[in-house]
CSV table of C-alpha atoms in Angstrom, one decimal:
chain,number,residue,atom,x,y,z
A,1,ALA,CA,113.2,150.2,119.2
A,2,VAL,CA,114.1,147.8,121.6
A,3,SER,CA,112.2,144.8,120.2
A,4,LYS,CA,114.1,145.4,116.7
A,5,HIS,CA,117.4,145.8,118.5
A,6,LEU,CA,116.8,142.3,120.3
A,7,ASN,CA,115.1,141.0,117.3
A,8,SER,CA,118.9,142.0,114.9
A,9,ILE,CA,121.1,140.3,117.7
A,10,VAL,CA,119.1,136.9,117.9
A,11,LYS,CA,119.3,136.9,113.8
A,12,GLY,CA,122.8,137.6,113.8
A,13,ASN,CA,123.7,135.3,117.0
A,14,ILE,CA,125.1,132.2,115.4
A,15,TYR,CA,125.7,130.6,118.6
A,16,LEU,CA,121.8,130.5,119.3
A,17,TRP,CA,121.1,128.9,116.0
A,18,LYS,CA,123.6,126.3,116.4
A,19,LYS,CA,122.3,125.6,119.9
A,20,LEU,CA,119.0,125.3,118.1
A,21,TYR,CA,120.0,123.0,115.3
A,22,PHE,CA,121.9,120.6,117.5
A,23,LYS,CA,119.0,120.5,119.9
A,24,THR,CA,116.5,119.6,116.4
A,25,PHE,CA,119.1,117.4,114.7
A,26,GLY,CA,121.3,116.3,117.1
A,27,ILE,CA,124.7,117.1,115.3
A,28,GLU,CA,126.3,120.3,114.9
A,29,PRO,CA,125.7,122.5,111.6
A,30,GLU,CA,128.5,122.5,108.9
A,31,SER,CA,131.2,125.0,110.2
A,32,GLU,CA,131.0,127.5,106.8
A,33,TRP,CA,127.3,127.6,107.3
A,34,SER,CA,126.0,131.1,108.3
A,35,SER,CA,123.2,131.9,110.7
A,36,LYS,CA,120.8,132.6,108.1
A,37,VAL,CA,121.7,129.2,106.5
A,38,ILE,CA,120.8,127.4,109.9
A,39,LYS,CA,118.0,129.5,110.0
A,40,HIS,CA,116.5,128.7,106.7
A,41,VAL,CA,117.5,125.0,107.3
A,42,LEU,CA,115.8,124.7,110.7
A,43,CYS,CA,112.5,126.8,109.6
A,44,LYS,CA,111.8,124.8,106.4
A,45,SER,CA,111.7,121.6,109.2
A,46,GLU,CA,109.8,123.2,111.5
A,47,ARG,CA,107.6,124.5,108.8
A,48,TYR,CA,107.0,120.6,107.9
A,49,ALA,CA,106.4,119.5,111.3
A,50,SER,CA,103.9,122.3,112.3
A,51,LYS,CA,101.6,121.1,110.1
A,52,TRP,CA,101.0,118.1,112.6
A,53,LEU,CA,102.4,119.1,116.1
A,54,ASP,CA,100.7,122.7,115.7
A,55,VAL,CA,97.4,121.5,114.5
A,56,GLU,CA,94.1,119.8,116.4
A,57,PRO,CA,93.1,117.1,113.8
A,58,ILE,CA,89.6,116.9,112.8
A,59,GLU,CA,88.3,113.2,113.3
A,60,LYS,CA,85.7,111.4,111.8
A,61,PHE,CA,84.4,108.3,110.7
A,62,VAL,CA,84.5,107.4,107.1
A,63,GLY,CA,84.4,104.2,104.2
A,64,PHE,CA,83.9,101.1,105.1
A,65,PRO,CA,83.7,98.6,108.0
A,66,ASN,CA,86.2,95.7,108.9
A,67,THR,CA,89.1,97.4,106.3
A,68,SER,CA,92.2,95.1,106.5
A,69,VAL,CA,94.2,96.2,103.6
A,70,LEU,CA,94.2,100.2,102.2
A,71,ASP,CA,96.2,102.9,100.6
A,72,MET,CA,95.8,106.1,99.2
A,73,ASN,CA,96.6,109.3,97.4
A,74,ASP,CA,95.9,113.0,97.6
A,75,SER,CA,92.1,112.3,96.5
A,76,HIS,CA,91.1,108.6,96.6
A,77,VAL,CA,91.4,105.8,98.4
A,78,ILE,CA,91.6,102.0,97.7
A,79,SER,CA,90.6,99.3,100.7
A,80,ALA,CA,89.8,96.2,100.9
A,81,ASP,CA,87.9,94.2,103.3
A,82,GLY,CA,87.7,90.6,103.0
A,83,GLN,CA,87.3,89.7,98.8
A,84,ASN,CA,85.9,93.1,98.2
A,85,LEU,CA,88.1,96.0,96.8
A,86,ARG,CA,86.2,99.4,96.9
A,87,VAL,CA,87.1,102.6,95.9
A,88,TRP,CA,86.2,105.9,97.5
A,89,VAL,CA,87.0,109.8,98.7
A,90,PRO,CA,87.9,109.9,102.1
A,91,ARG,CA,87.3,113.6,102.5
A,92,THR,CA,83.3,113.5,101.4
A,93,ASP,CA,82.8,109.8,102.0
A,94,ARG,CA,81.7,109.4,98.7
A,95,ARG,CA,81.9,105.8,97.9
A,96,ILE,CA,82.7,105.5,94.1
A,97,LYS,CA,82.3,101.8,93.2
A,98,THR,CA,82.9,98.2,94.2
A,99,LEU,CA,85.6,96.5,91.8
A,100,THR,CA,84.3,93.7,90.3
A,101,PRO,CA,85.2,90.7,89.1
A,102,SER,CA,86.2,90.2,93.3
A,103,HIS,CA,89.2,88.4,94.2
A,104,ALA,CA,88.2,84.7,95.1
A,105,SER,CA,90.5,84.8,98.6
A,106,ASN,CA,90.9,87.3,101.1
A,107,ILE,CA,93.1,90.6,99.7
A,108,SER,CA,96.4,91.0,101.7
A,109,CYS,CA,97.9,94.1,99.8
A,110,ILE,CA,97.2,96.8,97.6
A,111,GLY,CA,99.1,99.0,95.6
A,112,PHE,CA,98.3,102.6,94.1
A,113,SER,CA,100.9,103.9,91.2
A,114,LYS,CA,101.5,107.6,91.0
A,115,LEU,CA,100.7,109.5,88.0
A,116,GLN,CA,104.0,110.3,85.8
A,117,SER,CA,102.0,112.3,83.0
A,118,ASP,CA,99.0,113.1,82.2
A,119,SER,CA,98.8,110.7,79.4
A,120,GLN,CA,99.4,108.0,81.9
A,121,ASP,CA,96.7,105.6,83.5
A,122,THR,CA,96.8,105.4,87.2
A,123,ILE,CA,97.1,101.5,87.7
A,124,ILE,CA,95.8,99.9,91.4
A,125,SER,CA,97.6,96.3,92.1
A,126,SER,CA,96.0,94.0,94.4
A,127,GLY,CA,97.0,90.5,95.5
A,128,ASP,CA,95.2,88.1,97.9
A,129,VAL,CA,96.6,85.2,100.1
A,130,THR,CA,96.5,82.7,97.4
A,131,GLY,CA,99.2,84.8,95.1
A,132,HIS,CA,96.8,85.6,92.5
A,133,LEU,CA,97.7,89.1,91.4
A,134,ARG,CA,95.4,91.4,89.8
A,135,LEU,CA,95.8,95.0,88.2
A,136,TRP,CA,92.8,97.6,87.7
A,137,SER,CA,92.3,100.8,85.7
A,138,MET,CA,91.9,103.3,88.1
A,139,ASP,CA,90.4,105.4,85.0
A,140,GLU,CA,88.0,102.9,83.7
A,141,LEU,CA,87.5,100.9,87.1
A,142,LYS,CA,87.5,97.7,85.8
A,143,ASN,CA,90.1,94.5,85.7
A,144,ILE,CA,92.7,95.1,83.2
A,145,ARG,CA,94.7,91.8,84.2
A,146,SER,CA,94.8,88.6,86.5
A,147,LEU,CA,97.8,86.8,87.3
A,148,ARG,CA,99.3,83.7,89.1
A,149,ALA,CA,102.1,85.9,90.5
A,150,HIS,CA,103.0,83.8,93.5
A,151,ALA,CA,103.1,80.3,95.3
A,152,ASP,CA,102.1,81.8,98.4
A,153,SER,CA,100.2,85.1,100.1
A,154,ILE,CA,101.5,88.1,98.5
A,155,SER,CA,102.6,90.4,101.4
A,156,ASP,CA,102.9,93.5,99.7
A,157,THR,CA,102.8,95.4,96.5
A,158,LEU,CA,104.1,98.9,95.0
A,159,HIS,CA,104.5,100.7,91.9
A,160,PHE,CA,107.4,102.5,90.3
A,161,SER,CA,107.3,104.1,86.9
A,162,SER,CA,105.4,101.9,84.9
A,163,LEU,CA,106.3,98.9,86.7
A,164,CYS,CA,104.5,96.6,89.4
A,165,ILE,CA,106.4,95.4,92.3
A,166,THR,CA,105.1,92.5,94.5
A,167,CYS,CA,106.9,90.2,97.3
A,168,SER,CA,105.6,86.9,98.7
A,169,LEU,CA,105.9,84.6,101.5
A,170,ASP,CA,107.5,82.6,99.1
A,171,GLY,CA,110.8,84.5,99.4
A,172,PHE,CA,110.5,86.0,95.6
A,173,VAL,CA,110.1,89.7,94.6
A,174,LYS,CA,108.9,90.1,90.9
A,175,ILE,CA,108.9,92.9,88.9
A,176,TRP,CA,106.0,93.4,86.2
A,177,ASP,CA,105.6,95.6,83.0
A,178,THR,CA,102.1,96.3,82.8
A,179,THR,CA,102.4,97.5,79.3
A,180,GLN,CA,103.7,94.2,78.0
A,181,ALA,CA,102.1,90.6,76.8
A,182,HIS,CA,104.6,88.8,79.0
A,183,PRO,CA,104.6,90.6,81.6
A,184,LEU,CA,107.4,89.2,84.0
A,185,VAL,CA,110.6,91.4,83.9
A,186,LEU,CA,112.7,90.2,86.8
A,187,GLU,CA,112.4,87.7,89.5
A,188,LEU,CA,114.6,88.0,92.8
A,189,ASN,CA,115.2,85.1,95.0
A,190,SER,CA,115.3,86.4,98.8
A,191,HIS,CA,115.5,82.3,100.3
A,192,SER,CA,113.3,83.2,103.1
A,193,ARG,CA,109.9,84.8,103.4
A,194,ILE,CA,109.4,88.5,102.9
A,195,TYR,CA,106.7,90.2,104.9
A,196,ASN,CA,106.9,94.0,103.4
A,197,MET,CA,109.3,96.0,101.3
A,198,SER,CA,110.1,99.9,100.2
A,199,MET,CA,111.2,101.7,97.2
A,200,HIS,CA,114.1,104.4,96.9
A,201,GLY,CA,113.1,105.2,93.4
A,202,SER,CA,116.2,107.8,93.0
A,203,CYS,CA,118.4,105.4,93.4
A,204,ASN,CA,116.6,102.3,91.7
A,205,ARG,CA,117.0,100.7,95.1
A,206,LEU,CA,114.0,97.7,96.4
A,207,TYR,CA,114.3,97.2,100.2
A,208,THR,CA,112.7,94.1,101.7
A,209,VAL,CA,112.2,92.8,105.4
A,210,GLY,CA,112.0,89.3,106.4
A,211,THR,CA,114.2,87.6,108.9
A,212,ASP,CA,117.1,90.4,107.8
A,213,ILE,CA,116.8,93.6,105.6
A,214,LYS,CA,118.1,93.3,101.9
A,215,GLY,CA,118.8,96.0,99.1
A,216,TRP,CA,118.4,95.1,95.9
A,217,ASP,CA,119.7,97.2,93.0
A,218,LEU,CA,117.3,96.9,90.3
A,219,GLU,CA,119.5,97.9,87.7
A,220,THR,CA,122.2,95.0,88.5
A,221,ALA,CA,119.8,92.5,89.9
A,222,GLN,CA,121.9,92.0,92.8
A,223,THR,CA,122.0,93.0,96.4
A,224,CYS,CA,123.7,96.0,97.9
A,225,LEU,CA,122.6,95.6,101.3
A,226,GLN,CA,122.0,93.1,104.5
A,227,ILE,CA,121.2,94.1,107.4
A,228,GLN,CA,120.5,91.3,110.5
A,229,GLU,CA,117.8,91.5,112.5
A,230,GLU,CA,116.6,89.9,115.8
A,231,ASP,CA,114.5,86.7,115.7
A,232,SER,CA,112.3,88.1,118.1
A,233,MET,CA,110.8,90.5,115.8
A,234,ILE,CA,109.1,87.8,113.9
A,235,VAL,CA,105.7,86.4,114.6
A,236,ASN,CA,105.6,82.7,114.0
A,237,PRO,CA,102.7,81.6,111.7
A,238,ASP,CA,102.6,78.6,113.7
A,239,GLU,CA,102.5,80.3,117.0
A,240,PHE,CA,100.1,83.0,115.7
A,241,TYR,CA,97.5,80.3,114.5
A,242,GLY,CA,98.0,77.7,116.9
A,243,TYR,CA,98.9,74.8,114.8
A,244,PRO,CA,101.6,74.0,111.6
A,245,VAL,CA,100.5,75.9,108.3
A,246,ASP,CA,102.0,75.8,105.3
A,247,VAL,CA,100.5,78.8,103.6
A,248,TRP,CA,100.1,81.5,105.8
A,249,PRO,CA,96.6,82.7,105.2
A,250,GLY,CA,96.6,85.8,106.7
A,251,THR,CA,97.6,89.1,105.5
A,252,GLY,CA,101.2,90.5,105.4
A,253,ASN,CA,100.9,92.9,108.4
A,254,CYS,CA,101.3,89.9,111.1
A,255,SER,CA,105.0,90.0,110.8
A,256,LYS,CA,107.0,93.2,110.3
A,257,ALA,CA,107.1,96.4,108.6
A,258,LEU,CA,109.5,98.3,106.7
A,259,ALA,CA,109.8,102.0,105.6
A,260,SER,CA,112.5,104.3,104.1
A,261,ASN,CA,112.9,108.0,103.3
A,262,GLY,CA,116.1,108.0,101.5
A,263,ASN,CA,118.6,108.3,104.1
A,264,LEU,CA,117.0,106.3,106.6
A,265,LEU,CA,115.7,103.0,107.1
A,266,ALA,CA,113.0,101.4,109.8
A,267,SER,CA,111.8,98.3,110.5
A,268,ALA,CA,109.1,97.3,112.8
A,269,GLY,CA,107.9,94.1,114.3
A,270,ARG,CA,106.6,92.9,117.8
A,271,GLY,CA,107.0,95.9,119.8
A,272,ILE,CA,110.7,96.8,118.7
A,273,VAL,CA,111.1,99.6,116.2
A,274,ASN,CA,115.2,99.6,114.4
A,275,VAL,CA,116.3,102.9,112.6
A,276,TYR,CA,119.4,102.3,110.1
A,277,ASP,CA,121.1,105.0,108.5
A,278,ILE,CA,121.3,103.7,104.9
A,279,ARG,CA,124.7,105.7,104.4
A,280,THR,CA,126.9,103.6,107.0
A,281,ASN,CA,124.7,100.5,107.0
A,282,GLU,CA,124.8,101.0,111.0
A,283,ARG,CA,121.9,101.1,113.4
A,284,CYS,CA,121.2,104.6,114.7
A,285,CYS,CA,118.6,104.1,117.3
A,286,SER,CA,116.1,101.3,118.6
A,287,TRP,CA,113.5,101.0,121.2
A,288,ARG,CA,110.7,99.3,122.2
A,289,VAL,CA,107.2,100.4,122.3
A,290,ASN,CA,105.3,101.6,125.2
A,291,GLU,CA,103.2,98.9,127.0
A,292,LYS,CA,100.1,101.5,126.5
A,293,TYR,CA,100.1,100.8,122.9
A,294,TYR,CA,101.8,97.2,122.4
A,295,HIS,CA,101.1,93.8,124.5
A,296,SER,CA,104.0,91.3,124.0
A,297,ASP,CA,102.0,88.5,123.0
A,298,VAL,CA,102.1,86.9,119.6
A,299,ASN,CA,98.9,88.5,118.2
A,300,SER,CA,100.3,91.7,118.5
A,301,ALA,CA,100.8,92.3,114.7
A,302,CYS,CA,102.6,95.2,113.2
A,303,THR,CA,99.4,97.4,111.8
A,304,GLY,CA,101.7,99.8,109.8
A,305,LEU,CA,104.6,101.7,109.2
A,306,GLU,CA,105.3,105.3,107.7
A,307,MET,CA,108.6,107.4,107.1
A,308,ASP,CA,109.0,111.0,105.8
A,309,ASP,CA,111.7,113.5,106.7
A,310,TRP,CA,110.5,114.5,110.1
A,311,LYS,CA,108.7,111.7,111.4
A,312,LEU,CA,108.0,108.2,111.7
A,313,VAL,CA,104.4,106.4,112.2
A,314,CYS,CA,103.8,103.3,113.6
A,315,GLY,CA,101.1,100.9,114.9
A,316,PHE,CA,100.6,97.3,117.0
A,317,LYS,CA,97.7,95.5,117.8
A,318,GLY,CA,97.9,95.8,121.5
A,319,ALA,CA,96.2,96.9,124.6
A,320,GLY,CA,95.4,100.4,124.0
A,321,ASN,CA,96.0,99.9,120.0
A,322,GLY,CA,97.0,103.3,119.1
A,323,ILE,CA,99.4,104.9,116.6
A,324,CYS,CA,102.7,106.9,117.6
A,325,VAL,CA,104.3,109.5,116.2
A,326,TYR,CA,108.1,110.0,116.8
A,327,ASP,CA,110.0,112.5,115.5
A,328,ILE,CA,113.3,111.2,113.7
A,329,ARG,CA,115.3,114.1,112.9
A,330,ALA,CA,117.7,113.4,115.0
A,331,ALA,CA,117.9,109.7,114.7
A,332,SER,CA,120.8,110.0,112.3
A,333,SER,CA,123.0,111.1,115.1
A,334,CYS,CA,122.0,108.3,117.7
A,335,ASN,CA,120.6,111.3,119.9
A,336,MET,CA,117.0,110.6,118.8
A,337,LYS,CA,114.3,110.6,121.9
A,338,THR,CA,112.3,108.0,121.6
A,339,GLU,CA,109.4,109.6,123.3
A,340,THR,CA,106.2,110.5,121.2
A,341,VAL,CA,105.3,113.5,120.0
A,342,MET,CA,101.7,112.3,119.3
A,343,ASP,CA,99.5,109.7,120.3
A,344,LEU,CA,96.5,109.0,118.3
A,345,SER,CA,93.6,106.5,119.3
A,346,PRO,CA,90.6,105.5,117.7
A,347,LYS,CA,88.3,106.1,120.7
A,348,GLY,CA,89.2,102.3,121.8
A,349,LYS,CA,88.7,100.4,118.5
A,350,THR,CA,91.1,98.1,116.9
A,351,ILE,CA,93.3,99.2,114.1
A,352,LEU,CA,93.7,96.5,111.4
A,353,ALA,CA,96.0,98.7,109.1
A,354,PHE,CA,96.6,102.6,108.9
A,355,ARG,CA,98.3,104.7,106.2
A,356,VAL,CA,99.6,108.3,105.8
A,357,GLU,CA,99.5,110.9,102.8
A,358,GLY,CA,100.4,114.5,103.2
A,359,GLU,CA,97.9,115.4,106.1
A,360,GLN,CA,95.8,112.6,106.3
A,361,LEU,CA,95.8,109.3,108.5
A,362,LEU,CA,93.6,106.8,107.6
A,363,ALA,CA,93.1,103.8,109.8
A,364,GLY,CA,91.0,100.7,109.2
A,365,LEU,CA,89.2,99.5,112.2
A,366,GLU,CA,87.5,95.8,112.9
A,367,GLY,CA,84.0,96.4,112.8
A,368,GLU,CA,83.6,99.8,112.5
A,369,GLN,CA,84.6,102.4,109.5
A,370,CYS,CA,87.4,103.7,108.7
A,371,TYR,CA,89.0,106.8,111.1
A,372,LEU,CA,90.2,109.9,109.4
A,373,TRP,CA,92.8,112.0,111.3
A,374,ASN,CA,92.9,115.3,108.7
A,375,PHE,CA,95.2,118.0,110.1
A,376,SER,CA,94.6,120.4,107.2
A,377,ALA,CA,90.6,120.4,107.7
A,378,GLU,CA,90.4,123.5,109.7
A,379,VAL,CA,92.4,125.6,107.1
A,380,GLU,CA,90.2,123.8,104.1
A,381,SER,CA,87.4,124.5,106.3
A,382,THR,CA,87.8,128.2,106.7
A,383,GLU,CA,88.4,128.6,103.0
A,384,SER,CA,84.9,127.2,102.7
A,385,ASP,CA,83.4,129.2,104.7
A,386,ASP,CA,84.9,131.9,103.0
A,387,LYS,CA,83.9,131.3,99.4
A,388,GLU,CA,80.3,130.8,100.9
A,389,ASP,CA,80.5,134.0,102.3
A,390,GLU,CA,81.8,135.4,99.2
A,391,LYS,CA,78.9,134.2,97.0
A,392,GLN,CA,76.1,135.3,99.5
A,393,SER,CA,77.5,138.7,99.7
A,394,LYS,CA,77.7,139.1,95.5
A,395,GLN,CA,73.9,137.5,95.7
A,396,LYS,CA,73.1,140.4,98.0
A,397,LYS,CA,74.8,143.1,96.0
A,398,LYS,CA,72.8,142.1,92.5
A,399,THR,CA,69.7,144.1,92.3
A,400,LYS,CA,66.1,142.8,91.1
A,401,ARG,CA,66.0,144.2,87.6
A,402,CYS,CA,62.5,145.3,86.3
A,403,PRO,CA,61.2,142.8,83.5
A,404,LYS,CA,61.1,145.0,79.7
A,405,ILE,CA,57.4,145.8,78.7
A,406,ARG,CA,57.1,144.7,75.2
A,407,LYS,CA,54.5,146.3,73.1
A,408,LYS,CA,52.8,144.2,70.7
A,409,TYR,CA,53.9,146.5,67.5
A,410,PRO,CA,57.0,148.0,68.0
A,411,LYS,CA,56.9,151.7,67.0
A,412,ARG,CA,58.8,152.5,63.3
A,413,THR,CA,60.9,154.7,62.6
A,414,THR,CA,60.7,156.5,59.1
A,415,ARG,CA,61.7,159.4,57.8
């Protein structure tokens, strides 16, 4: 009776829920919200965060060694090591195929289209350091088109509906329609090197990052956002290689990365992470990554940047060479805590690139196979064990039947 009474007091006390809401999101809830509404918002947010924070991930080596570029969906991984483009399954480590013909130079980026309907084919796009773009059919696992897309290294590629979007160090963003005979639909000039991009599909907005961040409205083909950033966030290719270079022979992750979740926009480079509110075009918070995971030299490239409603995941090539996870639910209020909520390290190995998909994080390692953190593996393993137990119990219940003895001549029934 006492516990029921205390429970009713907690549920009905809006002051406690407001305090917890402020602690989580950094701002006060709407004045017209009741305690039930605040509780619903908090529980929904905690439900997503608990999938990572309250689970001990299962870690294992999968895939191919020296993976420098990768992309994945809920079932398959497309990875590249050098000029080889490979398709495999991370959950079972089943290696499906190495796609041929391979690129003539090192692959710098990979894109994976998301199915809009069952009738559409999944398209893979891969770009290399010489500006060549290749499109592949995921269903048939063969090359369907090869293009000379850019004059410099293709730094990133992504898919939006039936369109393939590429950006390059030559300063251009190009949009391709893979279903047309003349696939180039639109060309945008940024007038400076572009290192990474992110898509906000619901608003038809594309964000690119170079020296500065630019937002493009794809309906009008005009810039709708421009944010200036520090020049110290960019790794100069001349410093990186120690000699003057005209075409950057490395991959796009030697500089800056960009990610968006619809309301927030994050950029990372040389150990600095900036978060901006797209609605106000103002910087919410900025911090430098702990020296444990970043060393301030020209070789400290950004290995990746991922973002969703509650977390930001970023990594740099540094002394500890790990991946940092931050809670960004209070970022828009400028009250975000810049301490990590989770630190992931692949046992002292050097991370070349990583990707987050659902409850899985996959990192490509130098000289080793890829490293997988699976935050849903415990649930899957228990479910599979339960299914096996059920099968065994069903088999035990089945009794052996005696075979029927058939006579040589069947008995006749006559009247």
